[in-house]
Short mmCIF file of C-alpha atoms (C1' of nucleotides) in Angstrom, two decimals:
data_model
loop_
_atom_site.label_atom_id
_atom_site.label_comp_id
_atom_site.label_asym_id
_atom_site.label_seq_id
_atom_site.Cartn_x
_atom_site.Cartn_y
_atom_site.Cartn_z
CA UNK A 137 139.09 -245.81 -110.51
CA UNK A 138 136.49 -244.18 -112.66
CA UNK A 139 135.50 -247.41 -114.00
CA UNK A 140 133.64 -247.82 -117.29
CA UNK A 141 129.84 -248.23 -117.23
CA UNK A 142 128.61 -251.49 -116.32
CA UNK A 143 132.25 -252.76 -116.98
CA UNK A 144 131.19 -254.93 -120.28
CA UNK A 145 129.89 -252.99 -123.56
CA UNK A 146 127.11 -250.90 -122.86
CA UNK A 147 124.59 -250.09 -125.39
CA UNK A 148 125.40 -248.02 -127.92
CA UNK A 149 122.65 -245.75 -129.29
CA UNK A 150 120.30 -248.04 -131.15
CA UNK A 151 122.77 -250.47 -132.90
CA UNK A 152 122.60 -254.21 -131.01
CA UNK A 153 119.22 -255.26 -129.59
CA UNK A 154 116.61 -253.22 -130.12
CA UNK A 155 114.26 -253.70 -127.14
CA UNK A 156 113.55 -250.51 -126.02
CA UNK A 157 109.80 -249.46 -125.71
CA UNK A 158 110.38 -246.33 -128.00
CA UNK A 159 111.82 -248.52 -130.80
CA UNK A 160 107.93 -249.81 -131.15
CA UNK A 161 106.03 -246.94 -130.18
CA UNK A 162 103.91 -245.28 -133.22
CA UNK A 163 104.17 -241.64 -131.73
CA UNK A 164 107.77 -241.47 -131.66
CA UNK A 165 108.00 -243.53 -135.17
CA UNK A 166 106.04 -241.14 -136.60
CA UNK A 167 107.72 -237.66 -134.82
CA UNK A 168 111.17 -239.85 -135.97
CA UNK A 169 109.78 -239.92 -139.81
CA UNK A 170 109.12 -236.38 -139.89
CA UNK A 171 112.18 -235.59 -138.09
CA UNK A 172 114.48 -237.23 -140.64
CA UNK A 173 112.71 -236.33 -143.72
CA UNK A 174 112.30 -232.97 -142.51
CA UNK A 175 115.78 -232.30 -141.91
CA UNK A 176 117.55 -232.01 -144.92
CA UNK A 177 114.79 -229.61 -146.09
CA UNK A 178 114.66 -227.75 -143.43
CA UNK A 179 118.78 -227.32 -143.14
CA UNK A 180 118.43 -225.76 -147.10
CA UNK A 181 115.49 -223.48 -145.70
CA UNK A 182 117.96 -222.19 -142.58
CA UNK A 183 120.79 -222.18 -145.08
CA UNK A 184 118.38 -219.21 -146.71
CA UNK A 185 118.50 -217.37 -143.57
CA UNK A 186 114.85 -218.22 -143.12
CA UNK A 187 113.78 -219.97 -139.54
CA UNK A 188 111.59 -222.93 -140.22
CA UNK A 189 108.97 -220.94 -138.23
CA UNK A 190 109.27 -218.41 -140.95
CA UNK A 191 108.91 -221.22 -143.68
CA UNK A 192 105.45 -222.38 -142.50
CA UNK A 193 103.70 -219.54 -141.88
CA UNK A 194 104.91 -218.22 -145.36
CA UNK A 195 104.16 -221.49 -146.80
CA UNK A 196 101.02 -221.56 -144.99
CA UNK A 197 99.68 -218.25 -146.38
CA UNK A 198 100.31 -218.89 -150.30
CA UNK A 199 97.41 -219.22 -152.10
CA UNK A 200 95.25 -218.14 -149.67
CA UNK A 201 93.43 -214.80 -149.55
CA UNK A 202 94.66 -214.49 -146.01
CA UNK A 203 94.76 -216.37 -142.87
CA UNK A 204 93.59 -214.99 -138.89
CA UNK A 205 96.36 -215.29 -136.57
CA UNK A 206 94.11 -218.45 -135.11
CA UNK A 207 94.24 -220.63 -137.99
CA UNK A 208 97.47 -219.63 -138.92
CA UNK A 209 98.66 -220.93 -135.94
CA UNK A 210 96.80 -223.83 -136.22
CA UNK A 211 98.33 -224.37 -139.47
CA UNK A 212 101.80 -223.78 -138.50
CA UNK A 213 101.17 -226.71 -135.82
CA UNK A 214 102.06 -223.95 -133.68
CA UNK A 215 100.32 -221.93 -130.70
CA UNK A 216 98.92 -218.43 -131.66
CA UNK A 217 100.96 -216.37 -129.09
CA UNK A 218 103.81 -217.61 -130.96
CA UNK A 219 102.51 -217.07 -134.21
CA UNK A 220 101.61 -213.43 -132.65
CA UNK A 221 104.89 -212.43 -132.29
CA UNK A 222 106.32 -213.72 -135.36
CA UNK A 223 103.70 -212.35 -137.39
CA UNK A 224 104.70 -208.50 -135.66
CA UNK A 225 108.26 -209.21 -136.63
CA UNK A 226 107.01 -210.65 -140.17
CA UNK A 227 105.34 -207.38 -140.61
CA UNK A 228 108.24 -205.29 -139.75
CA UNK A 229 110.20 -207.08 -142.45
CA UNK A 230 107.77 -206.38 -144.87
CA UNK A 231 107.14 -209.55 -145.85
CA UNK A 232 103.70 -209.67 -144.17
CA UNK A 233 100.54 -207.27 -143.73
CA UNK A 234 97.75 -207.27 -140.87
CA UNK A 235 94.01 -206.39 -141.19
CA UNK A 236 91.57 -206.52 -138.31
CA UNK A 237 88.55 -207.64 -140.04
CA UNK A 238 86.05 -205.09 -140.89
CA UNK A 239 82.53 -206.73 -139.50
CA UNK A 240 84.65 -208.81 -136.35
CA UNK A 241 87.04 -206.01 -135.36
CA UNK A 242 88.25 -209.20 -132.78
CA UNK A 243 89.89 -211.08 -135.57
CA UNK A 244 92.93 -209.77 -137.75
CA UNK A 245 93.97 -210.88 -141.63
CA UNK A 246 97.73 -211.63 -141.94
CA UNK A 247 98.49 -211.79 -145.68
CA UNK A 248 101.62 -211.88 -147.78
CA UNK A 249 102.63 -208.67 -149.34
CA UNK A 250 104.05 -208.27 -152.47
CA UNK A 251 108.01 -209.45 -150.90
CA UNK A 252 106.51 -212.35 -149.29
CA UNK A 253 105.09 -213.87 -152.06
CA UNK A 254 108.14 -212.97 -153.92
CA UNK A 255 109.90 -214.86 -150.76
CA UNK A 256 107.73 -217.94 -150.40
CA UNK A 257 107.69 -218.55 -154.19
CA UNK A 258 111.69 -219.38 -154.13
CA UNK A 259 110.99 -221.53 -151.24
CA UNK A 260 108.01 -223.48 -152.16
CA UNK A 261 109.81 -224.04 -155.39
CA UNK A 262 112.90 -225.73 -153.30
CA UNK A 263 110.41 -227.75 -151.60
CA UNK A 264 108.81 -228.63 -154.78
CA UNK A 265 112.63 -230.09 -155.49
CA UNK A 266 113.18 -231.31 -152.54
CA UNK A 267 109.90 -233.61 -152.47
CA UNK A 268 110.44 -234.50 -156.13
CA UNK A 269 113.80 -236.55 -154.69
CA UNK A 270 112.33 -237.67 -152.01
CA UNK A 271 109.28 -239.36 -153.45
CA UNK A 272 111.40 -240.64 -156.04
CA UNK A 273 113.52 -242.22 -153.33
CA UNK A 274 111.12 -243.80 -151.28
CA UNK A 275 108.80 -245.02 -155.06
CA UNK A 276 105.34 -243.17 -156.36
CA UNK A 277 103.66 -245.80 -154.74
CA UNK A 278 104.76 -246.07 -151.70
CA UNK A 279 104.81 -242.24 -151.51
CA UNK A 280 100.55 -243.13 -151.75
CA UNK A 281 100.43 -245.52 -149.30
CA UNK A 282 101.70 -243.45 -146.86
CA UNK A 283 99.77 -240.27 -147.55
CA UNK A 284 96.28 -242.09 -147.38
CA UNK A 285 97.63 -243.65 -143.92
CA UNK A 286 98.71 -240.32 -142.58
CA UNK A 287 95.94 -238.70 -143.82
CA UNK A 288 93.52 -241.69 -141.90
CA UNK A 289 95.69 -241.38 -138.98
CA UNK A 290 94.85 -237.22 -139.27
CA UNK A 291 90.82 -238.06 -139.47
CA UNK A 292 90.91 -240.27 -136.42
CA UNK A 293 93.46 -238.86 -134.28
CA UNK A 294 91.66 -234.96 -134.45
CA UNK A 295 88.11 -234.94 -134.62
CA UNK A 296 86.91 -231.17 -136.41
CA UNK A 297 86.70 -229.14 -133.69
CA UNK B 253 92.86 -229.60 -124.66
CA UNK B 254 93.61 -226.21 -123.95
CA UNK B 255 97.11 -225.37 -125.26
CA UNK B 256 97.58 -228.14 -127.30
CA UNK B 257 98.56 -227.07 -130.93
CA UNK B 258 98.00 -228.67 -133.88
CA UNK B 259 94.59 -230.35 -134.04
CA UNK B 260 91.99 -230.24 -136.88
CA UNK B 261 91.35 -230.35 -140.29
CA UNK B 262 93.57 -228.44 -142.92
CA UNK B 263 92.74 -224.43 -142.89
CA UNK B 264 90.11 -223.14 -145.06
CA UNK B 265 92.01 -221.53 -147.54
CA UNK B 266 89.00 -219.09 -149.18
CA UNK B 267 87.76 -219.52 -152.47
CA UNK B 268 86.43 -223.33 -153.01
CA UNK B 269 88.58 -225.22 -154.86
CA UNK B 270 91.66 -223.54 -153.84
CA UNK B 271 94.37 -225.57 -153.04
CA UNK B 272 97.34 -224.80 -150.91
CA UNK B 273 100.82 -226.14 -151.77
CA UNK B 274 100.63 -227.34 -148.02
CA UNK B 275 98.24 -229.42 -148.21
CA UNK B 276 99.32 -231.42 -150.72
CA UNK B 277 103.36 -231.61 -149.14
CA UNK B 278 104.67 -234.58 -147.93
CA UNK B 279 106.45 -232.63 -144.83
CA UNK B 280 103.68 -230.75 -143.78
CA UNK B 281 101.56 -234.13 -143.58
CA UNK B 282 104.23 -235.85 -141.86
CA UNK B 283 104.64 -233.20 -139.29
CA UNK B 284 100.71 -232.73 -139.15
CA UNK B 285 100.11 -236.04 -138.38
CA UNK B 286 102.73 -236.59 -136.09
CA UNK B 287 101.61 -233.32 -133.76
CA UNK B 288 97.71 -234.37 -134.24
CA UNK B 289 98.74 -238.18 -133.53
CA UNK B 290 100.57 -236.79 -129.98
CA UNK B 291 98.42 -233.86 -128.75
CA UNK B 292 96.06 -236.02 -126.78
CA UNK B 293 99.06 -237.98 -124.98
CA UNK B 294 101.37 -234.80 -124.72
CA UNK B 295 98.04 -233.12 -122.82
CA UNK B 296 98.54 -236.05 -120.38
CA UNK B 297 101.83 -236.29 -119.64
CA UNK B 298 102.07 -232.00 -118.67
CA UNK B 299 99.08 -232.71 -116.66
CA UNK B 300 101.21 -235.47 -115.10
CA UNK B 301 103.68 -232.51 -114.81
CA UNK B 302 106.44 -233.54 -116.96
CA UNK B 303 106.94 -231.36 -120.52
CA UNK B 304 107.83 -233.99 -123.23
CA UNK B 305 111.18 -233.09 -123.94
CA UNK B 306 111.62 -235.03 -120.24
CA UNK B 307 108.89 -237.73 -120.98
CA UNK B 308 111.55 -237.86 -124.08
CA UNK B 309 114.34 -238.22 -122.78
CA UNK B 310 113.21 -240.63 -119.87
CA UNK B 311 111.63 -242.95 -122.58
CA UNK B 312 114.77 -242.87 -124.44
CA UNK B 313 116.61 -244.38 -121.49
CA UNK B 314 114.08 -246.87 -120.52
CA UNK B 315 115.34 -250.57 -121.77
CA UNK B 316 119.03 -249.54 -121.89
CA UNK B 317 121.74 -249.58 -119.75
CA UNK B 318 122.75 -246.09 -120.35
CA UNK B 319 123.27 -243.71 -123.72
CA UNK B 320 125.43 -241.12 -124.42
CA UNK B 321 124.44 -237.27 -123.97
CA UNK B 322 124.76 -237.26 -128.07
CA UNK B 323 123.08 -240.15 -128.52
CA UNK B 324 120.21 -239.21 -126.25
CA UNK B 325 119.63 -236.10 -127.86
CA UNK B 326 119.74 -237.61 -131.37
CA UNK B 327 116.51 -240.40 -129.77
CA UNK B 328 115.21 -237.49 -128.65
CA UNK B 329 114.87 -235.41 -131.62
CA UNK B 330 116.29 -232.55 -130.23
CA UNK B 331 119.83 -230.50 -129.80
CA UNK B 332 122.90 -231.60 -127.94
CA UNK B 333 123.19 -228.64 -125.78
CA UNK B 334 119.46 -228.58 -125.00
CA UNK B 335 119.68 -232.20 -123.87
CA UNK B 336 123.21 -231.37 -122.08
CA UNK B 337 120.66 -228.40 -119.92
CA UNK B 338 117.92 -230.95 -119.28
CA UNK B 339 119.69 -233.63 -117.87
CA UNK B 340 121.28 -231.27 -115.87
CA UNK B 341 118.05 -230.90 -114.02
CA UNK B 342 117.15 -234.06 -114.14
CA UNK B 343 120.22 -235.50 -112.28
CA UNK B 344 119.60 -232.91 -109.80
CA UNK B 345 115.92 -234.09 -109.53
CA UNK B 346 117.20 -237.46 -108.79
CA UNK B 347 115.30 -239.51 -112.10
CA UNK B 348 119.30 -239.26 -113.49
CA UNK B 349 122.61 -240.10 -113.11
CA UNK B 350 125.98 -238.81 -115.17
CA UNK B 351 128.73 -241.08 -115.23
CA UNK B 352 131.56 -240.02 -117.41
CA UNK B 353 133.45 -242.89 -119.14
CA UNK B 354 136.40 -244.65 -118.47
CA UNK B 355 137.81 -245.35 -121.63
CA UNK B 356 137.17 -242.31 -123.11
CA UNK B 357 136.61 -239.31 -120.82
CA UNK B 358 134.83 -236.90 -123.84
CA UNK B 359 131.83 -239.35 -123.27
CA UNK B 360 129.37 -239.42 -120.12
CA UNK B 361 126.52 -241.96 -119.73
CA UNK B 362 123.54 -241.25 -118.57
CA UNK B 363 121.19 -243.39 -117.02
CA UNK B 364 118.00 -243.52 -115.73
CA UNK B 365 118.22 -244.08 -111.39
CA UNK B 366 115.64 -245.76 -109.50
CA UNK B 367 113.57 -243.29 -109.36
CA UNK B 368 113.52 -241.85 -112.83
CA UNK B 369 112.59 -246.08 -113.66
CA UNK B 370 109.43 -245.60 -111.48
CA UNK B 371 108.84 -242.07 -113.47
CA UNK B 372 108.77 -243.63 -116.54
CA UNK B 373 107.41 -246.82 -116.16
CA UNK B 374 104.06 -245.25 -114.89
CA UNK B 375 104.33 -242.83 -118.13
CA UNK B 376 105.01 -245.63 -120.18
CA UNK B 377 102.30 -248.08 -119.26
CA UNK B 378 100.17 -244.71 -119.74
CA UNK B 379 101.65 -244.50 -123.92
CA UNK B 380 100.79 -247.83 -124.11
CA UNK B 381 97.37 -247.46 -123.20
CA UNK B 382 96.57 -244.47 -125.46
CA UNK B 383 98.84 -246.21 -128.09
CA UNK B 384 96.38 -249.44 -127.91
CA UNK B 385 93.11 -246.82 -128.16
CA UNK B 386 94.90 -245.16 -131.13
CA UNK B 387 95.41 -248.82 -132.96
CA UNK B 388 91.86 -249.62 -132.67
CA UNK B 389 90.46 -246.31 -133.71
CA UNK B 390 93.03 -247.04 -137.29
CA UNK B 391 92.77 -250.57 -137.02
CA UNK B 392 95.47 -252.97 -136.96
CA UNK B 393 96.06 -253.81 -140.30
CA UNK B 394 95.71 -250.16 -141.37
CA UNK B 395 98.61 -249.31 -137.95
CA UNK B 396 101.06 -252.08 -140.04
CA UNK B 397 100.77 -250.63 -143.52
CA UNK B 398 101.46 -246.87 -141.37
CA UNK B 399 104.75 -248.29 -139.83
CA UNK B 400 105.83 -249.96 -142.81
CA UNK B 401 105.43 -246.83 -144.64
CA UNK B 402 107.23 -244.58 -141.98
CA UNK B 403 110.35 -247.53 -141.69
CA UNK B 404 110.92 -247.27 -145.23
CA UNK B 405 110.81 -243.40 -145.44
CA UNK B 406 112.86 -243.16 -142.29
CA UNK B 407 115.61 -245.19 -144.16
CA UNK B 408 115.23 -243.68 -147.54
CA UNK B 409 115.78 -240.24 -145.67
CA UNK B 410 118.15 -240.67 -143.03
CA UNK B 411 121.51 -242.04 -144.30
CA UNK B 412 122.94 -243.83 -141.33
CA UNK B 413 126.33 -241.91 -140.04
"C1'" DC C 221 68.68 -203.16 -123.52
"C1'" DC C 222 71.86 -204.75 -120.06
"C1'" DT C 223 74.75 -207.96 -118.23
"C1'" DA C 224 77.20 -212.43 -118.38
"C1'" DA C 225 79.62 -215.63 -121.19
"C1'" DA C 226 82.44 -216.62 -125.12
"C1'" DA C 227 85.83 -215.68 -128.68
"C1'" DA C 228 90.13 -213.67 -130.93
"C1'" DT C 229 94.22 -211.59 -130.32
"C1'" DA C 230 97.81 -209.34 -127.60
"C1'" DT C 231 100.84 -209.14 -123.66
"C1'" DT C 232 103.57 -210.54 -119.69
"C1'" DC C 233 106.61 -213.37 -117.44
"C1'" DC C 234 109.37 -217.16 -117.31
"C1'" DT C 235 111.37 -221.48 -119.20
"C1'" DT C 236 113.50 -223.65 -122.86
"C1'" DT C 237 115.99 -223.80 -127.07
"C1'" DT C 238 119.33 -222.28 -130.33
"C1'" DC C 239 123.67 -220.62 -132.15
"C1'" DA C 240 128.09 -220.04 -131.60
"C1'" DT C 241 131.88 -221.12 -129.19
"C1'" DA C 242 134.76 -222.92 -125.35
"C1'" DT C 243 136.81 -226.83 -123.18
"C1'" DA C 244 138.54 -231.25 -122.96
"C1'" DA C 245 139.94 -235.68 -124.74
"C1'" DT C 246 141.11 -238.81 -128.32
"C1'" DA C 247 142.69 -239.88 -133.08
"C1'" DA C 248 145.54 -239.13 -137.02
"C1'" DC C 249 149.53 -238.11 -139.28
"C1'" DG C 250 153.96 -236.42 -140.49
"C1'" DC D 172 156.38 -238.28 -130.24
"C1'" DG D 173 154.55 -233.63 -131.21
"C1'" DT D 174 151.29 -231.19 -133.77
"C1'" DT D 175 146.98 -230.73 -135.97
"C1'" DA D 176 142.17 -232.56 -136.59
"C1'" DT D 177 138.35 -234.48 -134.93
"C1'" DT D 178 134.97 -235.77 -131.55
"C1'" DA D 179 132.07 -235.14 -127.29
"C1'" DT D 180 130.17 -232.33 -124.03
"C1'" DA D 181 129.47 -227.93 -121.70
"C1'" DT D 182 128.59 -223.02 -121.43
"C1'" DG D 183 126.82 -218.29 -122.38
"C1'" DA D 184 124.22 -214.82 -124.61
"C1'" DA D 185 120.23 -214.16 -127.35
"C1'" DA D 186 115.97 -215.76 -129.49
"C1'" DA D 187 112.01 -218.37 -129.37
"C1'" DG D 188 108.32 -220.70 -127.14
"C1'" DG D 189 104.74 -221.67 -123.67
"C1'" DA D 190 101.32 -220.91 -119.80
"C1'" DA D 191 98.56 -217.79 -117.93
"C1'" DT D 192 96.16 -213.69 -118.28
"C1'" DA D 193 94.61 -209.13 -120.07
"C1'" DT D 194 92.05 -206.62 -123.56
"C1'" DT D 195 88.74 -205.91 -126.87
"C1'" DT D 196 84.81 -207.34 -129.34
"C1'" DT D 197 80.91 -210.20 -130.23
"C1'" DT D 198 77.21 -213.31 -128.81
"C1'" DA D 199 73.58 -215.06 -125.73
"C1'" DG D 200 70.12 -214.84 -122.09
"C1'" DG D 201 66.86 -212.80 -119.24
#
DNA sequence: CCTAAAAATATTCCTTTTCATATAATAACG
DNA sequence: CGTTATTATATGAAAAGGAATATTTTTAGG
């Protein structure tokens, strides 16, 4: 008696008419884009052992002199009690060291140590890789396109605070 | 904007002239764009009390006549079992129904009641309003060139199962 | 100065997600 | 057909994340 849904062919994820209201919606094309392209990427990073958490906040802290925990989270896209705790357990690893700041005793340096960069350096290389294929797959110029429109999109979606 | 991750311009990385790897990578653009492009709308819909996985999942539902619990998580982004959890609750809420299928019993529909239609259709006329404020601030012509962009990357990275 | 407000980080508590696996049903193949 | 593989969803323990708040330090105002 259980009878099928709807009793004709219901939709099936995204294949026949495409009329939902995501399908046309810029936010989730865009979280979509960076979900796809991310993912491959991101599965190599895991397949390291190394969260994608992990990944950014390394990545975010090469060639810097050291980031505060606030714009480290802000850089991570992520919110600073999370970056907190990672940070502690980044520390305890050995792959990161903390500084509270010698004339604001309020704010604290997190900087790679010697291991991190040693750790980051095999990943940003991957990535280096990774984007290599990627911008060859989608063409140099369409790779520029797209930058200068995300990078608009950046300028007037998140005015400097 | 008070938890809201994500906004503002890249981190100041120190000495001028330094340049991060991240700020010249393709993924980190994608994904900073993506999180700057939503933090406005995301602050509205928790202050309308629903976290965006929901607001995801509802809007994922909205125009079809049902999806799969895999299907809905891959719309949404996000992981089978964590979509299995949510819907849970939201069948229990009363914005879902379950309905397993009745040629194949693995599979269970989900669909959005009468309720959860009313949920979302106040949430989406409330995307489309921000969406049309975001368009204007980028202009049109500028929003076109953006989706082409993210269509063609989308498809370049994500080979269709 | 002294006190109130603001800022940066840490902490607490609770929800959600993730990873791995279990369960169940269908498909494939000898 | 019976057995093995594969697919779809659910479940359970552990990790991560988020909101709110505490703590410490600096800044501003009178």
């Amino acid at each position: 008696m259980s009878g099928a849904p709807g009793q004709g062919a219901p939709v099936d994820a995204g294949a026949a008419g495409e009329t939902r209201f995501v399908d046309t919606y810029l936010l989730y094309l865009l979280a979509r884009a960076s979900s796809v392209a991310s993912a491959e990427f991101h599965e190599e990073v895991r397949a390291r052992g190394v969260p994608v958490t992990v990944w950014r906040i390394l990545a975010s802290l090469k060639g810097t002199a050291g980031l505060t925990v606030g714009d480290l989270a802000r850089s991570c896209l992520a919110n600073q009690p999370a970056i907190s705790k990672m940070v502690d357990k980044l520390v305890i690893r050995g792959l990161l060291s903390r500084q509270t700041d010698g004339d604001d005793r309020r704010r604290v340096w997190v900087r790679l140590t010697e291991t991190g960069e040693a750790e980051v350096d095999g990943l940003i290389a991957a990535a280096e890789r990774h984007q290599a294929r990627l911008l060859e797959a989608i063409g140099p110029g369409e790779a520029e396109v797209l930058k200068r429109a995300l990078t608009l999109l950046i300028e007037h979606a998140a005015p400097d605070p």
